[in-house]
Amino acid sequence: MDNTKKKSNKQKNNQTVYSILFIIGTCHLLNDSLQAVIPAMFPILEKSLGLTFTQLGLIAFTLNMVSSVMQPLIGMYTDKHPLPYALPLGLTSSMVGMLGLALAPDFWTILISVFFIGLGSAVFHPEGSRVAYLAAGTRRGLAQSIYQVGGNSGQALAPVITALVLVPLGQFGAIWFTLIAGLAVFFLMHISKWYAAQIKLFSSSKKSQIIKRPNKKMSKAIKNAVIVLIFLVFARSWYTAAISNFYAFYAIESYGLTIAKSQIYIFTFLVMGAVGTFFGGPLADRFGKRNVILISLLAPAPLALLLPHIGAVSSVILLALIGFLLMSSFSVTVVYAQELIPGKIGTMSGLIVGLAFGMGAIGSVALGSMIDLVGLTTTMIAISTLPLLGILTYLLPTDEKVRGWYA
């Protein structure tokens, strides 16, 4: 009887629960669309409050740094003590932040509001990734892609938000996004109930599993692989931060565009990044995670080098290709890190995704200051070399080698 029950639990754990994956992916879209409001407001805030590029960089730094620092800490805690109902609480924090952002009269109030949005994101991401893991069954790459593509789609909404909401309504238009936060809280209450029941099932089946502990040599190899991943995340995050936060200004300056028209470039980059994120997971399930990570950085490298030297129409095409290729490894990097250290799902998800936010935060400040010092064109030429760091992927152990460590 016990054997039959264990077999039944194992079969359930191996099934991919698409309904949960699509709901958590939708919530990820809603969560990240709230974050997308902040860089989308940069051109508005620059004019209405007279902010410098350095101050805009500090706003992005506050948002991304809070979520990046908190994510791995929350992930470490919830690996030992899962908190299913932390998900709706996190989005409630973001809802408070959005209300403050809409009403903020000065730079410092904006920073406080952004802090609450960052805190909500820090809670959501590691726990959302754990939900995707629990619902994945045997298709971890696909599951993580469904989850992450929701977030990237939310980020891609930033230019649409700017053109359709913030340009006509101004800063106060951000108040409409409190409704989006409320909708996410509603969905996450349903997810939390499923999550709580699944944790009990997963915990009971986990007791019968023995994960091989790494020896000294293997531990060193794992640490080296994590360091390489950090450099790869750095390259991708700084390049993405440059395009997402500042390319609209470059397009306005170089091509003489309006704020609304400049958003076409950012939207193209981000929406194709979301498409790339979706396809990256299934490709990694079939061709290997390390291979997808390698191609996603090296393939767009020559296109990135060419981007600052071409015309307005060609730039849109190149941004589409770069976005697709570069972001195809986003979810794959998370799954690769989770498999490097099994049993630390929240920690590794929080580390890699949080690291992406953190690197983007530092990049936003550094790039904003660099633009103030040397100008937009010089900065865009400098960051075009970052995808070349993808060559470091050759230092990562292959998927087969990682699986062999825990066989």
Coordinates of C-alpha atoms in Angstrom, one line a residue:
M1 CA 0.0 0.0 0.0
D2 CA 2.8 2.4 0.9
N3 CA 4.7 1.5 -2.3
T4 CA 1.6 2.2 -4.3
K5 CA 1.2 5.6 -2.6
K6 CA 4.8 6.5 -3.2
K7 CA 4.6 5.5 -6.8
S8 CA 1.4 7.7 -7.2
N9 CA 3.2 10.7 -5.6
K10 CA 6.2 10.2 -7.9
Q11 CA 3.9 10.2 -11.0
K12 CA 2.2 13.4 -9.8
N13 CA 5.6 15.1 -9.3
N14 CA 6.6 14.2 -12.8
Q15 CA 3.5 15.7 -14.4
T16 CA 3.7 19.2 -15.9
V17 CA 0.8 21.3 -14.5
Y18 CA 0.2 23.8 -17.3
S19 CA -2.7 25.5 -15.7
I20 CA -0.5 26.6 -12.7
L21 CA 2.4 27.5 -15.0
F22 CA 0.2 29.8 -17.1
I23 CA -1.3 31.5 -14.0
I24 CA 2.0 32.1 -12.3
G25 CA 3.4 33.3 -15.7
T26 CA 0.5 35.7 -15.9
C27 CA 1.2 37.0 -12.4
H28 CA 4.8 37.4 -13.4
L29 CA 3.6 39.5 -16.3
L30 CA 1.5 41.7 -14.0
N31 CA 4.3 42.0 -11.4
D32 CA 7.0 43.0 -14.0
S33 CA 4.6 45.4 -15.8
L34 CA 4.6 47.3 -12.5
Q35 CA 8.3 47.4 -12.5
A36 CA 8.2 48.4 -16.2
V37 CA 6.3 51.6 -15.3
I38 CA 9.4 53.0 -13.5
P39 CA 11.9 53.1 -16.5
A40 CA 9.0 53.9 -18.7
M41 CA 8.5 57.1 -16.6
F42 CA 12.1 58.3 -17.0
P43 CA 11.4 60.7 -20.0
I44 CA 8.3 62.0 -18.1
L45 CA 10.2 62.5 -14.8
E46 CA 13.1 64.1 -16.5
K47 CA 10.9 66.8 -17.8
S48 CA 8.4 67.2 -14.9
L49 CA 10.8 67.1 -12.0
G50 CA 14.0 68.1 -13.9
L51 CA 15.9 65.0 -12.9
T52 CA 19.5 64.3 -14.2
F53 CA 20.5 61.0 -15.8
T54 CA 22.4 60.2 -12.6
Q55 CA 19.2 60.6 -10.6
L56 CA 17.3 58.5 -13.0
G57 CA 20.0 55.9 -12.6
L58 CA 19.6 56.0 -8.8
I59 CA 15.9 55.4 -9.2
A60 CA 16.6 52.3 -11.2
F61 CA 19.4 51.4 -8.7
T62 CA 16.9 51.5 -5.8
L63 CA 14.3 49.4 -7.5
N64 CA 16.8 46.7 -8.7
M65 CA 19.1 46.7 -5.8
V66 CA 16.4 46.2 -3.2
S67 CA 15.0 43.2 -5.1
S68 CA 18.4 41.8 -6.0
V69 CA 19.7 41.9 -2.4
M70 CA 16.5 40.5 -0.9
Q71 CA 15.8 37.8 -3.4
P72 CA 18.6 35.3 -2.5
L73 CA 17.9 36.0 1.2
I74 CA 14.2 35.3 0.8
G75 CA 15.1 32.2 -1.3
M76 CA 17.5 30.9 1.3
Y77 CA 14.8 31.2 4.0
T78 CA 12.0 29.7 2.0
D79 CA 14.1 26.7 0.9
K80 CA 13.9 25.7 4.6
H81 CA 10.5 27.3 5.4
P82 CA 8.3 27.8 2.3
L83 CA 5.9 30.7 2.6
P84 CA 3.1 30.2 0.0
Y85 CA 1.1 33.2 1.1
A86 CA 4.1 35.5 0.8
L87 CA 3.2 35.8 -2.9
P88 CA 0.0 37.9 -2.5
L89 CA 1.7 39.9 0.4
G90 CA 4.6 40.8 -1.9
L91 CA 2.2 42.1 -4.6
T92 CA 0.4 44.1 -1.9
S93 CA 3.7 45.9 -1.2
S94 CA 4.1 46.7 -4.9
M95 CA 0.5 48.1 -4.9
V96 CA 1.4 50.5 -2.1
G97 CA 4.5 51.5 -4.0
M98 CA 2.6 52.2 -7.2
L99 CA 0.2 54.5 -5.3
G100 CA 3.1 56.4 -3.9
L101 CA 4.8 56.7 -7.3
A102 CA 1.7 58.3 -8.8
L103 CA 1.4 60.9 -6.1
A104 CA 5.1 61.5 -5.4
P105 CA 6.0 65.3 -5.4
D106 CA 9.8 64.9 -5.4
F107 CA 12.8 62.7 -6.0
W108 CA 13.0 61.3 -2.5
T109 CA 9.3 60.2 -2.4
I110 CA 9.8 58.4 -5.6
L111 CA 12.8 56.5 -4.1
I112 CA 10.6 55.4 -1.2
S113 CA 7.8 54.3 -3.4
V114 CA 10.3 52.4 -5.6
F115 CA 11.6 50.7 -2.5
F116 CA 8.2 49.1 -1.8
I117 CA 7.9 48.0 -5.5
G118 CA 11.4 46.4 -5.2
L119 CA 10.5 44.7 -2.0
G120 CA 7.4 43.2 -3.6
S121 CA 9.4 41.9 -6.5
A122 CA 12.0 40.4 -4.1
V123 CA 9.3 38.3 -2.5
F124 CA 7.6 37.3 -5.7
H125 CA 10.5 36.1 -7.8
P126 CA 12.1 33.3 -5.8
E127 CA 8.7 32.0 -4.6
G128 CA 7.2 32.3 -8.1
S129 CA 10.2 30.3 -9.5
R130 CA 9.6 27.6 -6.9
V131 CA 6.0 27.4 -8.0
A132 CA 7.2 26.9 -11.6
Y133 CA 9.6 24.2 -10.4
L134 CA 6.9 22.3 -8.5
A135 CA 4.6 22.5 -11.5
A136 CA 7.3 21.6 -14.0
G137 CA 7.4 17.8 -13.8
T138 CA 10.2 16.6 -16.1
R139 CA 10.1 19.7 -18.4
R140 CA 12.0 22.2 -16.2
G141 CA 13.3 24.3 -19.1
L142 CA 9.9 24.7 -20.6
A143 CA 8.3 25.4 -17.2
Q144 CA 10.9 28.1 -16.3
S145 CA 10.4 29.6 -19.8
I146 CA 6.6 29.9 -19.3
Y147 CA 7.2 31.6 -16.0
Q148 CA 10.0 33.9 -17.1
V149 CA 8.4 34.9 -20.4
G150 CA 5.6 36.3 -18.4
G151 CA 8.1 38.6 -16.6
N152 CA 9.8 39.6 -19.8
S153 CA 6.5 40.3 -21.5
G154 CA 5.6 42.6 -18.6
Q155 CA 8.9 44.4 -19.1
A156 CA 8.2 44.7 -22.8
L157 CA 5.0 46.7 -21.9
A158 CA 7.1 49.6 -20.8
P159 CA 7.1 51.4 -24.1
V160 CA 3.4 50.8 -24.6
I161 CA 2.7 52.1 -21.1
T162 CA 4.7 55.3 -22.0
A163 CA 3.0 55.9 -25.3
L164 CA -0.6 55.1 -24.3
V165 CA -0.8 56.0 -20.6
L166 CA 2.1 58.1 -19.3
V167 CA 2.5 60.5 -22.2
P168 CA -1.1 61.7 -22.1
L169 CA -1.7 61.3 -18.3
G170 CA 1.8 62.1 -17.0
Q171 CA 3.1 60.8 -13.6
F172 CA -0.4 60.5 -12.1
G173 CA -1.2 57.9 -14.8
A174 CA 0.8 55.4 -12.8
I175 CA -2.2 55.2 -10.4
W176 CA -4.0 52.9 -12.9
F177 CA -1.4 50.2 -12.2
T178 CA -2.6 49.8 -8.6
L179 CA -5.5 47.9 -10.3
I180 CA -3.0 45.6 -12.0
A181 CA -1.4 44.9 -8.7
G182 CA -4.8 44.1 -7.2
L183 CA -5.5 41.7 -10.0
A184 CA -2.2 39.9 -9.4
V185 CA -3.0 39.6 -5.6
F186 CA -6.3 37.9 -6.5
F187 CA -4.6 35.4 -8.8
L188 CA -1.9 34.7 -6.3
M189 CA -4.4 33.8 -3.6
H190 CA -5.4 30.8 -5.8
I191 CA -1.7 30.0 -6.5
S192 CA -0.9 30.0 -2.8
K193 CA -3.6 27.4 -2.0
W194 CA -2.2 25.1 -4.7
Y195 CA 1.4 25.8 -3.6
A196 CA 0.6 25.0 0.1
A197 CA -0.9 21.6 -0.8
Q198 CA 2.0 20.9 -3.3
I199 CA 4.7 21.6 -0.7
K200 CA 3.3 18.9 1.6
L201 CA 3.3 16.4 -1.3
F202 CA 6.8 17.4 -2.5
S203 CA 8.2 17.3 1.1
S204 CA 6.9 13.7 1.7
S205 CA 8.4 12.4 -1.6
K206 CA 11.7 14.3 -1.0
K207 CA 12.3 12.4 2.3
S208 CA 12.8 9.2 0.2
Q209 CA 15.3 10.9 -2.1
I210 CA 19.0 11.0 -1.3
I211 CA 21.0 13.8 -3.0
K212 CA 24.6 13.0 -3.4
R213 CA 26.8 15.4 -1.4
P214 CA 29.6 17.0 -3.4
N215 CA 33.2 16.1 -2.6
K216 CA 35.9 18.7 -2.2
K217 CA 36.9 18.6 -5.9
M218 CA 33.3 18.8 -7.1
S219 CA 32.5 21.7 -4.7
K220 CA 35.4 23.7 -6.2
A221 CA 34.0 23.0 -9.7
I222 CA 30.5 24.1 -8.6
K223 CA 31.9 27.3 -7.2
N224 CA 33.8 28.1 -10.3
A225 CA 30.7 27.4 -12.4
V226 CA 28.7 29.9 -10.3
I227 CA 31.4 32.5 -10.7
V228 CA 31.3 32.1 -14.5
L229 CA 27.5 32.4 -14.4
I230 CA 27.9 35.7 -12.5
F231 CA 30.1 37.1 -15.2
L232 CA 27.6 36.0 -17.9
V233 CA 24.7 37.5 -16.0
F234 CA 26.7 40.7 -15.7
A235 CA 27.2 41.0 -19.4
R236 CA 23.6 40.3 -20.3
S237 CA 22.2 42.6 -17.5
W238 CA 24.4 45.6 -18.2
Y239 CA 23.6 45.4 -21.9
T240 CA 19.9 45.0 -21.3
A241 CA 20.0 47.9 -18.7
A242 CA 21.6 50.2 -21.3
I243 CA 19.0 49.4 -24.0
S244 CA 16.0 49.4 -21.7
N245 CA 16.8 52.6 -19.7
F246 CA 18.7 54.8 -22.1
Y247 CA 18.3 53.7 -25.8
A248 CA 15.1 55.8 -26.0
F249 CA 17.2 58.9 -25.4
Y250 CA 19.8 57.8 -27.9
A251 CA 17.0 57.3 -30.5
I252 CA 15.6 60.8 -29.8
E253 CA 19.0 62.4 -30.1
S254 CA 20.3 60.4 -33.1
Y255 CA 17.1 60.1 -35.2
G256 CA 15.2 63.1 -34.1
L257 CA 12.2 61.1 -32.8
T258 CA 9.4 62.0 -30.3
I259 CA 9.2 60.3 -26.9
A260 CA 6.3 58.2 -28.1
K261 CA 8.1 57.1 -31.3
S262 CA 11.3 56.3 -29.5
Q263 CA 9.5 53.7 -27.5
I264 CA 9.1 51.5 -30.7
Y265 CA 12.8 50.6 -30.3
I266 CA 12.5 49.6 -26.7
F267 CA 9.3 47.7 -27.3
T268 CA 10.9 45.8 -30.2
F269 CA 13.9 44.8 -28.1
L270 CA 11.9 43.8 -25.1
V271 CA 9.1 41.9 -26.8
M272 CA 11.5 39.9 -28.9
G273 CA 13.4 39.3 -25.7
A274 CA 10.2 37.8 -24.3
V275 CA 9.8 35.6 -27.4
G276 CA 13.5 34.5 -27.0
T277 CA 12.9 33.7 -23.3
F278 CA 10.0 31.4 -24.2
F279 CA 11.9 29.4 -26.9
G280 CA 15.1 29.2 -24.9
G281 CA 13.7 26.7 -22.4
P282 CA 12.4 24.1 -24.8
L283 CA 15.6 24.4 -26.9
A284 CA 17.6 23.8 -23.7
D285 CA 15.6 20.7 -22.8
R286 CA 16.5 19.3 -26.3
F287 CA 20.0 20.7 -27.1
G288 CA 21.4 21.3 -23.6
K289 CA 21.5 24.3 -21.3
R290 CA 25.2 25.2 -21.7
N291 CA 24.8 25.2 -25.5
V292 CA 21.9 27.6 -25.4
I293 CA 23.7 29.9 -22.9
L294 CA 26.7 30.0 -25.2
I295 CA 24.8 30.8 -28.4
S296 CA 22.6 33.4 -26.7
L297 CA 25.5 35.6 -25.9
L298 CA 28.0 35.0 -28.8
A299 CA 25.4 35.0 -31.6
P300 CA 24.2 38.6 -31.0
A301 CA 27.8 39.9 -30.3
P302 CA 28.5 41.1 -33.9
L303 CA 25.0 42.6 -34.1
A304 CA 25.5 44.6 -30.9
L305 CA 28.8 45.9 -32.2
L306 CA 27.1 47.1 -35.4
L307 CA 24.0 48.7 -33.7
P308 CA 25.5 52.1 -32.9
H309 CA 26.7 52.6 -36.5
I310 CA 23.5 52.1 -38.5
G311 CA 20.3 54.0 -39.4
A312 CA 16.9 54.3 -37.8
V313 CA 15.1 51.5 -39.7
S314 CA 18.0 49.0 -39.5
S315 CA 18.3 49.6 -35.8
V316 CA 14.8 48.3 -35.2
I317 CA 15.7 45.0 -37.0
L318 CA 18.9 44.6 -35.2
L319 CA 17.3 45.3 -31.8
A320 CA 14.7 42.6 -32.6
L321 CA 17.4 40.0 -33.3
I322 CA 19.6 41.0 -30.4
G323 CA 16.7 40.9 -28.0
F324 CA 15.6 37.4 -29.1
L325 CA 19.1 35.9 -29.0
L326 CA 20.3 37.6 -25.8
M327 CA 17.2 36.7 -23.7
S328 CA 16.9 33.1 -24.9
S329 CA 19.2 32.1 -22.1
F330 CA 17.4 34.0 -19.3
S331 CA 15.3 31.1 -18.0
V332 CA 18.0 28.6 -19.0
T333 CA 20.5 30.2 -16.7
V334 CA 18.1 29.8 -13.8
V335 CA 17.5 26.1 -14.4
Y336 CA 21.3 25.5 -15.0
A337 CA 22.0 27.1 -11.6
Q338 CA 19.3 25.1 -9.8
E339 CA 20.7 21.9 -11.2
L340 CA 24.2 22.9 -10.1
I341 CA 23.0 22.9 -6.5
P342 CA 19.9 20.6 -6.1
G343 CA 17.6 21.3 -3.2
K344 CA 18.3 25.0 -3.2
I345 CA 15.6 26.1 -5.7
G346 CA 14.7 29.4 -4.1
T347 CA 18.3 30.3 -3.2
M348 CA 19.7 29.7 -6.8
S349 CA 16.7 31.3 -8.4
G350 CA 17.0 34.3 -6.1
L351 CA 20.7 34.5 -6.7
I352 CA 20.6 34.4 -10.5
V353 CA 17.4 36.5 -11.0
G354 CA 18.3 38.8 -8.1
L355 CA 21.8 39.1 -9.5
A356 CA 20.4 40.1 -12.9
F357 CA 18.4 42.9 -11.2
G358 CA 21.4 43.9 -9.0
M359 CA 23.8 44.0 -12.0
G360 CA 21.2 46.0 -13.9
A361 CA 20.9 48.4 -10.9
I362 CA 24.6 49.0 -10.8
G363 CA 24.7 49.3 -14.5
S364 CA 21.9 51.9 -14.5
V365 CA 23.8 54.1 -12.2
A366 CA 27.2 53.6 -13.9
L367 CA 25.7 54.0 -17.4
G368 CA 23.7 57.1 -16.4
S369 CA 26.8 58.7 -14.9
M370 CA 28.8 57.7 -18.0
I371 CA 26.2 59.3 -20.3
D372 CA 26.4 62.5 -18.3
L373 CA 30.2 62.5 -18.6
V374 CA 30.9 61.3 -22.2
G375 CA 27.6 61.4 -24.0
L376 CA 25.1 58.8 -25.3
T377 CA 26.9 57.8 -28.5
T378 CA 30.2 56.9 -26.7
T379 CA 28.3 55.0 -24.1
M380 CA 26.4 53.0 -26.6
I381 CA 29.5 52.1 -28.5
A382 CA 31.2 51.0 -25.2
I383 CA 28.4 48.7 -24.1
S384 CA 28.2 47.0 -27.5
T385 CA 31.3 44.9 -26.5
L386 CA 29.6 43.2 -23.5
P387 CA 28.1 40.2 -25.3
L388 CA 31.6 39.2 -26.2
L389 CA 32.0 38.0 -22.6
G390 CA 29.8 35.0 -23.7
I391 CA 33.1 33.3 -24.6
L392 CA 33.4 32.5 -20.9
T393 CA 30.6 30.0 -21.3
Y394 CA 33.2 27.5 -22.5
L395 CA 34.4 27.3 -18.9
L396 CA 31.0 26.0 -17.7
P397 CA 30.7 22.2 -17.2
T398 CA 28.5 20.4 -19.7
D399 CA 25.0 19.3 -18.8
E400 CA 26.1 15.7 -18.8
K401 CA 28.9 16.4 -16.4
V402 CA 26.6 18.2 -13.9
R403 CA 24.1 15.3 -14.0
G404 CA 27.0 12.9 -13.4
W405 CA 28.0 14.7 -10.2
Y406 CA 24.7 13.8 -8.6
A407 CA 24.0 10.4 -10.2

